[in-house]
Coordinates of C-alpha atoms and ligand atoms in Angstrom, one line a residue:
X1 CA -13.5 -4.4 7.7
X2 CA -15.1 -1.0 8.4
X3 CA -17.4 -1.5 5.1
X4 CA -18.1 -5.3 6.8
X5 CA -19.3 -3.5 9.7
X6 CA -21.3 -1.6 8.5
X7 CA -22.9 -3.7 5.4
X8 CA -23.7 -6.6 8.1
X9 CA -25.8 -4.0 10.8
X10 CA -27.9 -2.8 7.4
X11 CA -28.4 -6.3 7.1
X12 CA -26.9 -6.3 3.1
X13 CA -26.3 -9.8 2.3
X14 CA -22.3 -9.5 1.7
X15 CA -19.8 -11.3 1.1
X16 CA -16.0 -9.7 2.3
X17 CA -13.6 -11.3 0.5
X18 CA -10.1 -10.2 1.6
X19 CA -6.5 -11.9 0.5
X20 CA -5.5 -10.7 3.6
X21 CA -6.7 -8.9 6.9
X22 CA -5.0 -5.8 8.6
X23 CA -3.8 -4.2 5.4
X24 CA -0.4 -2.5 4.4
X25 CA 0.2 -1.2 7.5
X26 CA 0.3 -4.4 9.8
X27 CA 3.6 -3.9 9.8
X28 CA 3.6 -0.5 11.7
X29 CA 5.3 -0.4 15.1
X30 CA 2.9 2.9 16.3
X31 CA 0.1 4.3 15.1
X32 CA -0.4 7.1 17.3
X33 CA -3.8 9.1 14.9
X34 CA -6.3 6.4 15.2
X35 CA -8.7 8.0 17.3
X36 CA -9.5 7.1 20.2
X37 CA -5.8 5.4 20.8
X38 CA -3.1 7.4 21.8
X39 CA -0.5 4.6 20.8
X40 CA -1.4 1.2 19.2
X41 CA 0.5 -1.4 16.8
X42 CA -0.7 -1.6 13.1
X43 CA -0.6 -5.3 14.1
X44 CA -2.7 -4.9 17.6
X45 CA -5.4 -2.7 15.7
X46 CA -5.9 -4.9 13.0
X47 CA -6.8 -8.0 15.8
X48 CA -9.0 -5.2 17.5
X49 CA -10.9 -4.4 14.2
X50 CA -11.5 -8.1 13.3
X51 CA -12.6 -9.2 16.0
X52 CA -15.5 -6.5 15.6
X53 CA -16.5 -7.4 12.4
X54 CA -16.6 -11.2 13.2
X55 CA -18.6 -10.0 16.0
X56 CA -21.2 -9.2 13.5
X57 CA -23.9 -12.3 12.6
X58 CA -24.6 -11.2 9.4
X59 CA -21.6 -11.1 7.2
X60 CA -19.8 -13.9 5.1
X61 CA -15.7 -14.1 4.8
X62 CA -13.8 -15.9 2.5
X63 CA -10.4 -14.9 4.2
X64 CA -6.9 -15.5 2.2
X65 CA -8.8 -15.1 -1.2
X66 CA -7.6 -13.5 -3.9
X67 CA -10.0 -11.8 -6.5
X68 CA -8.4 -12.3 -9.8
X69 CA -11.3 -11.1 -12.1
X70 CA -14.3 -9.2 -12.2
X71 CA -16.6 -9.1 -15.1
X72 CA -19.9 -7.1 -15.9
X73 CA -22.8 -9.4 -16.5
X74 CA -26.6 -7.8 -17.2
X75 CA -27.4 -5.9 -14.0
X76 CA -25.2 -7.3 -11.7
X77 CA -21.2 -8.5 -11.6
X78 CA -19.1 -12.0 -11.9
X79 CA -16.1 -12.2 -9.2
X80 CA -13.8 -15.2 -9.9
X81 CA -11.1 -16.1 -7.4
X82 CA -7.8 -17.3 -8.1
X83 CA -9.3 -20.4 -6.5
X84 CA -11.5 -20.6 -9.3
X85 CA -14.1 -19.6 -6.8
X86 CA -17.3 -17.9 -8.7
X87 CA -19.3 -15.2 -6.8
X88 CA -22.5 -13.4 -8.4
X89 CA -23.4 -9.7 -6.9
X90 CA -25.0 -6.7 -7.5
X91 CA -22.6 -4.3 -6.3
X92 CA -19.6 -4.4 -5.2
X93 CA -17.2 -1.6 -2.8
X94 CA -13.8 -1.6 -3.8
X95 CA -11.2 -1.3 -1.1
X96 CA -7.8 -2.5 -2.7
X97 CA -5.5 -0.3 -0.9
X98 CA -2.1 0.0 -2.1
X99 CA 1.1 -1.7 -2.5
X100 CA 4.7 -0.9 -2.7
X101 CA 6.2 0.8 -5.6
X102 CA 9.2 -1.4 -7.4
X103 CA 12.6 -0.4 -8.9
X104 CA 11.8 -2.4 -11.8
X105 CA 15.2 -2.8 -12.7
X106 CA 17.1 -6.1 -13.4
X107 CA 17.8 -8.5 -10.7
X108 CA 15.1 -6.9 -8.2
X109 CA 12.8 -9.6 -8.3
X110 CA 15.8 -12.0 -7.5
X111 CA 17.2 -10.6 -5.0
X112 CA 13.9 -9.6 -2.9
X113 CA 14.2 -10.7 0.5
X114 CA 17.8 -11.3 -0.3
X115 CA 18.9 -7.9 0.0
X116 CA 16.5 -6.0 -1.5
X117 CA 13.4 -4.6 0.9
X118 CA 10.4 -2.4 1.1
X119 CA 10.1 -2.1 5.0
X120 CA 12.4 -1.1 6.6
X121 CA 10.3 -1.0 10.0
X122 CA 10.1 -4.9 9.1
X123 CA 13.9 -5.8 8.3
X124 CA 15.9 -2.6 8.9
X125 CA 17.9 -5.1 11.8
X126 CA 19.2 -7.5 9.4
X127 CA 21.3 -5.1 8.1
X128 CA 23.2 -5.1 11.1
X129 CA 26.7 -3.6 10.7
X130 CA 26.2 -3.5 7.4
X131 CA 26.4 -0.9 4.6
X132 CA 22.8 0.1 3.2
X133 CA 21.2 2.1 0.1
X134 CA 17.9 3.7 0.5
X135 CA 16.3 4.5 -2.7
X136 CA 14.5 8.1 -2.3
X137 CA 14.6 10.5 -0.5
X138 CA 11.5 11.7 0.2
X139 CA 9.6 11.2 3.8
X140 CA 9.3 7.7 3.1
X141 CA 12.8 7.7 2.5
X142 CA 14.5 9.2 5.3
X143 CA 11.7 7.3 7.9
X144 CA 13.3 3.9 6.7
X145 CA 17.0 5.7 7.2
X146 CA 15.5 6.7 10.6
X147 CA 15.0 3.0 11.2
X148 CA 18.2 1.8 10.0
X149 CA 20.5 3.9 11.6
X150 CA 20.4 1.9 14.9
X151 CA 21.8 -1.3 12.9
X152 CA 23.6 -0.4 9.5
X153 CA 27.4 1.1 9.5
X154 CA 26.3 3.3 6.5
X155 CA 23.8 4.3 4.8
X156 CA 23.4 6.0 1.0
X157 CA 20.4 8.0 0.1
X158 CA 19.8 7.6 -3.5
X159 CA 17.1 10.5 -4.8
X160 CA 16.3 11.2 -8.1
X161 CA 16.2 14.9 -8.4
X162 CA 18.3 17.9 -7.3
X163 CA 17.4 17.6 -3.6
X164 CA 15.6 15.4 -1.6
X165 CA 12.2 15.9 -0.6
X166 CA 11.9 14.8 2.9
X167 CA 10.7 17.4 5.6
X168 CA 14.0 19.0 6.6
X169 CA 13.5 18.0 10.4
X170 CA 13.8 14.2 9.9
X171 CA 16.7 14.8 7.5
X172 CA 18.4 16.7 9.9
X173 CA 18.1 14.1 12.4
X174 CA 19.0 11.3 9.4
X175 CA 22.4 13.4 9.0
X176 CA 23.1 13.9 12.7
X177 CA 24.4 10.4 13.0
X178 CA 27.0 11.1 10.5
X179 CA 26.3 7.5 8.6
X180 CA 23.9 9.2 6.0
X181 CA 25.4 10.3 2.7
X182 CA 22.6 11.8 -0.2
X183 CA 23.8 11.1 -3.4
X184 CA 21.1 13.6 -5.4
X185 CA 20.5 13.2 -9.6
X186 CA 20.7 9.4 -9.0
X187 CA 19.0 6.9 -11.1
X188 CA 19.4 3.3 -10.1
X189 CA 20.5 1.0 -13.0
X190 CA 21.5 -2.0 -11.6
X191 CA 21.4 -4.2 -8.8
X192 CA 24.2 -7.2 -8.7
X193 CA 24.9 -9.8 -6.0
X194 CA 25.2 -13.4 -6.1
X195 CA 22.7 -15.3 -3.4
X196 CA 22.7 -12.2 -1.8
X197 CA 22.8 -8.2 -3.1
X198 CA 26.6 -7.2 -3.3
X199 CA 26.0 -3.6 -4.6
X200 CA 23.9 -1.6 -6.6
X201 CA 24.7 0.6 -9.6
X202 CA 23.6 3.9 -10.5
X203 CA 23.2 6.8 -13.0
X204 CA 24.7 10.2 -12.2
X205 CA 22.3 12.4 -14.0
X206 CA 24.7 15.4 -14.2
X207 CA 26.9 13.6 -16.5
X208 CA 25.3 10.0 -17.5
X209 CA 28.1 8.4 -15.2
X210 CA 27.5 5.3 -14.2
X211 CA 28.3 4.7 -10.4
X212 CA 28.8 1.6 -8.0
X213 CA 28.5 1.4 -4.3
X214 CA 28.8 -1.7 -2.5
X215 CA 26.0 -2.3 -0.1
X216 CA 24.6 -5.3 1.2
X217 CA 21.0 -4.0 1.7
X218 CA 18.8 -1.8 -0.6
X219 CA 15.6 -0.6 0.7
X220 CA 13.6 0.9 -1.5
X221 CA 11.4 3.6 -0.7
X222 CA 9.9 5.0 -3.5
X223 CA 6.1 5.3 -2.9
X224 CA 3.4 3.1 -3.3
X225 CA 1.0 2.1 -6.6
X226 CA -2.6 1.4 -6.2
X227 CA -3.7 -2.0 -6.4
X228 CA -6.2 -1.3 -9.3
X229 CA -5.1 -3.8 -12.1
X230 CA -8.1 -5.8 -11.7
X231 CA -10.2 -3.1 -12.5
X232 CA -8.8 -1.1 -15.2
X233 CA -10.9 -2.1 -17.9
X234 CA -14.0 -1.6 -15.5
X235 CA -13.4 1.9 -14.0
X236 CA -12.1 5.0 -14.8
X237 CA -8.7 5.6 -13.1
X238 CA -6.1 8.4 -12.8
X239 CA -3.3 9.3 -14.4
X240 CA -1.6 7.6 -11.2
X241 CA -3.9 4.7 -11.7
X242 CA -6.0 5.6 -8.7
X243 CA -10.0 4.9 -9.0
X244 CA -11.8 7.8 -9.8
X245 CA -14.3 8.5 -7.4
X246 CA -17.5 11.1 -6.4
X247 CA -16.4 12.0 -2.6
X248 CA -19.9 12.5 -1.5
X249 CA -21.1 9.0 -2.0
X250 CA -17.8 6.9 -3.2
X251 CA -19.5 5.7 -6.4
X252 CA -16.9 5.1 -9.3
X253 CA -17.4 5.9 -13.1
X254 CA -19.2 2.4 -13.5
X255 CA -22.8 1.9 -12.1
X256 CA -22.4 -0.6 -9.3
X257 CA -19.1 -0.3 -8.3
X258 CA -18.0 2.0 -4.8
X259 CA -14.3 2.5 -3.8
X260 CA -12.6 3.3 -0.2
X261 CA -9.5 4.0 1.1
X262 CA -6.1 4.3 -0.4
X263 CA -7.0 2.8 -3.9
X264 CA -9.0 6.0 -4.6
X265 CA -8.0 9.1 -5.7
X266 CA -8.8 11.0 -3.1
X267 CA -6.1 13.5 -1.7
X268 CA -4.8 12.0 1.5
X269 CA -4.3 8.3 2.4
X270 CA -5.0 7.4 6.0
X271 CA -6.7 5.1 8.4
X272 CA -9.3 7.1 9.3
X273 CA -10.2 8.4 5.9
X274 CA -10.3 5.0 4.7
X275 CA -13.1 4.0 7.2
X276 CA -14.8 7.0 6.1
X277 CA -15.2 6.3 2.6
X278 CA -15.9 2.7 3.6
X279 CA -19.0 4.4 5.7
X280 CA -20.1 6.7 3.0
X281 CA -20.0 3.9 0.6
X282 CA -21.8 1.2 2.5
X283 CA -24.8 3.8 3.6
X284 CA -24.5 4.9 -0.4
X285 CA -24.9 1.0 -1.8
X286 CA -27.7 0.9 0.7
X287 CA -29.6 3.3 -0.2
X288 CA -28.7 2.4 -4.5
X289 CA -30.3 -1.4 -3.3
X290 CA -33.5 0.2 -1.4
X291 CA -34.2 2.6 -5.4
X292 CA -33.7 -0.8 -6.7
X293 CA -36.0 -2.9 -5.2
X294 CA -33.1 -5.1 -3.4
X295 CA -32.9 -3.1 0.3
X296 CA -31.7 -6.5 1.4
Ligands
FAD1 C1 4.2 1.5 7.2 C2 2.9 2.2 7.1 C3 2.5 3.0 8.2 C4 1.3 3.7 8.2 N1 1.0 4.4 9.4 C5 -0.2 5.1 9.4 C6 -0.6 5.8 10.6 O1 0.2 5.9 11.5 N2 -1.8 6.5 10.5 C7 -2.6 6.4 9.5 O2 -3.7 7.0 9.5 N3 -2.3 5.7 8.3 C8 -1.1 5.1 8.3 N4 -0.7 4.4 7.1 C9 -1.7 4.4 6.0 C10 -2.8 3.4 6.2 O3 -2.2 2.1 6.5 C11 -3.7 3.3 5.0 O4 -4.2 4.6 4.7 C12 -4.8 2.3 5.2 O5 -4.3 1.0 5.5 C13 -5.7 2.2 3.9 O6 -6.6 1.2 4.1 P1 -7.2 0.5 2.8 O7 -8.2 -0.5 3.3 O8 -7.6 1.5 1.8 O9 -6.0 -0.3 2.1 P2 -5.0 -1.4 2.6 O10 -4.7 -1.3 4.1 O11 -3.9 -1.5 1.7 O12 -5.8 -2.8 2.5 C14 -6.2 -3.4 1.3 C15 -6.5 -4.8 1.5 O13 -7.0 -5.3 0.3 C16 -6.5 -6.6 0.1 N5 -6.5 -6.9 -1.4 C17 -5.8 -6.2 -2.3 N6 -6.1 -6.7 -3.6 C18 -6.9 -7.8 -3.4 C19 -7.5 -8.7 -4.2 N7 -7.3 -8.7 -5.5 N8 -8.2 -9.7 -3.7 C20 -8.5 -9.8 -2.3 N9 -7.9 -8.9 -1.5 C21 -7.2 -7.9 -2.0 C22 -5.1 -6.6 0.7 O14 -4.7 -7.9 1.0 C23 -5.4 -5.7 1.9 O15 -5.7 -6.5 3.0 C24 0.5 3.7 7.1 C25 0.9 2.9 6.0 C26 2.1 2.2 6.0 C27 2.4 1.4 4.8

């Protein structure tokens, strides 16, 4: 939207295409680092946002779009929609942001929204008396335990390594409640249920044991993965699969194509770095169409 913004007041003819406005965060209940608010809703600041880039005259939106492919032709790119929408350009900025990461063991996909969750901010009160696992335990981790413990009876931390990785305040806090066990060297095997989860089963690392609790919610918390797919074959990404990107200018390894915001590889992933790399990359593509002969 930033990008929008700025794209429409140089007057670059643009075209935002978006499967979704406000982003991963939508869901947030307080944002309290967005300058220049001291408290708003991920929800609220999305509205506030749009409505500023729709504010703007010169800018197209194709709004719940999904780009499914983007090819390289001559000097200039092909973006196909999975509406079978075709779309010519010259450039194009990148801003994919991210997604959550999955368990990607059996029965996940079944059971999501049966049991199994990401956001805990969004469901943590359907687990209402009931016993919960959160998968990791790193900040991510212990925030969604922070949000359950109003509603679940119990909660399970399963992390991966020796200890978990959250800052020690919020796991102090977590444990204060006296519903929080960390089980640590757990790998998740298994989740089982029948419409709905029932339990989940696990891998005690210290001696291949497999476990079982029985929970009726699993949350898992377990980072996030770039949403990059679409252009793996067209840029050069990371080990993590981030785009690869110059920081002075947001240009990737492939002439043409600019990338913002959580989908880069850049160190930190927040609002306000987002619109900055949107900024940098809009005034960048401006000045890349002026060399070319196509300020416009
Ligand atoms: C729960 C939560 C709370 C957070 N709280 C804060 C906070 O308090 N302060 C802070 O600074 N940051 C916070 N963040 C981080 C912040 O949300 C991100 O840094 C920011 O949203 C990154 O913006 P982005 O535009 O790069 O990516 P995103 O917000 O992920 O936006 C990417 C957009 O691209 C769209 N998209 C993806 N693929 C396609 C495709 N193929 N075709 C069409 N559209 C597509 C998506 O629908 C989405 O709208 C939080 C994140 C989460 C998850």
């Amino acid at each position: 939207m930033t990008a929008g913004i700025y794209a429409a007041r140089k007057k670059i003819k643009t075209l935002l295409i978006t499967e979704s406005f406000g982003g991963q965060s939508i869901i947030a209940a307080k944002i309290q680092n967005f300058i220049g608010f001291k408290s708003i809703s991920g929800l609220e600041l999305s509205k506030l946002i749009q409505e500023h880039l729709k504010a703007q005259e010169d800018i197209e939106i194709k709004d719940q779009a999904l780009v499914s492919q983007i090819e390289k032709k001559d000097n200039g790119f092909i973006i196909k929609t999975s509406a079978a929408e075709t779309f010519e350009t010259k450039t194009i900025l990148l801003g994919l942001g991210n997604r959550y990461r999955e368990l990607n063991v059996e029965a996940e996909q079944k059971f999501k929204g049966r049991g199994v969750f990401y956001c805990a901010t969004c469901d943590a009160p359907l687990m209402k008396n009931k016993i919960t696992a959160v998968v990791g335990g790193g900040n991510a981790g212990f925030e969604s335990v922070i949000q359950l413990l109003p509603y679940a009876s119990k909660i399970y931390v399963l992390e991966y390594m020796e200890t978990p990785k959250a800052d020690p305040i919020t796991q102090e806090k977590a444990k204060q409640s006296g519903k929080v066990e960390v089980i640590t060297m757990a790998q998740v095997k298994e989740i089982f249920g029948d419409e709905f989860v029932k339990g989940i089963k696990y891998e005690d690392r210290r001696n291949n044991e497999i476990k079982e609790l029985s929970v009726q919610g699993i949350f898992v918390a377990i980072g996030y993965q770039p949403n990059s797919d679409l252009v793996k074959n067209l840029v050069e990404l990371n080990q993590y699969g981030q785009i690869v990107v110059d920081t002075k200018t947001q240009k990737t390894s492939c002439e043409g194509i600019w990338a913002a915001g959580d989908v880069t590889d850049g160190l930190y992933r927040q609002y306000n770095i987002a619109i900055g790399d949107s900024i940098k990359a809009v005034l960048n593509i401006y000045d890349y169409l002026k060399l070319n002969g196509n300020g416009k």
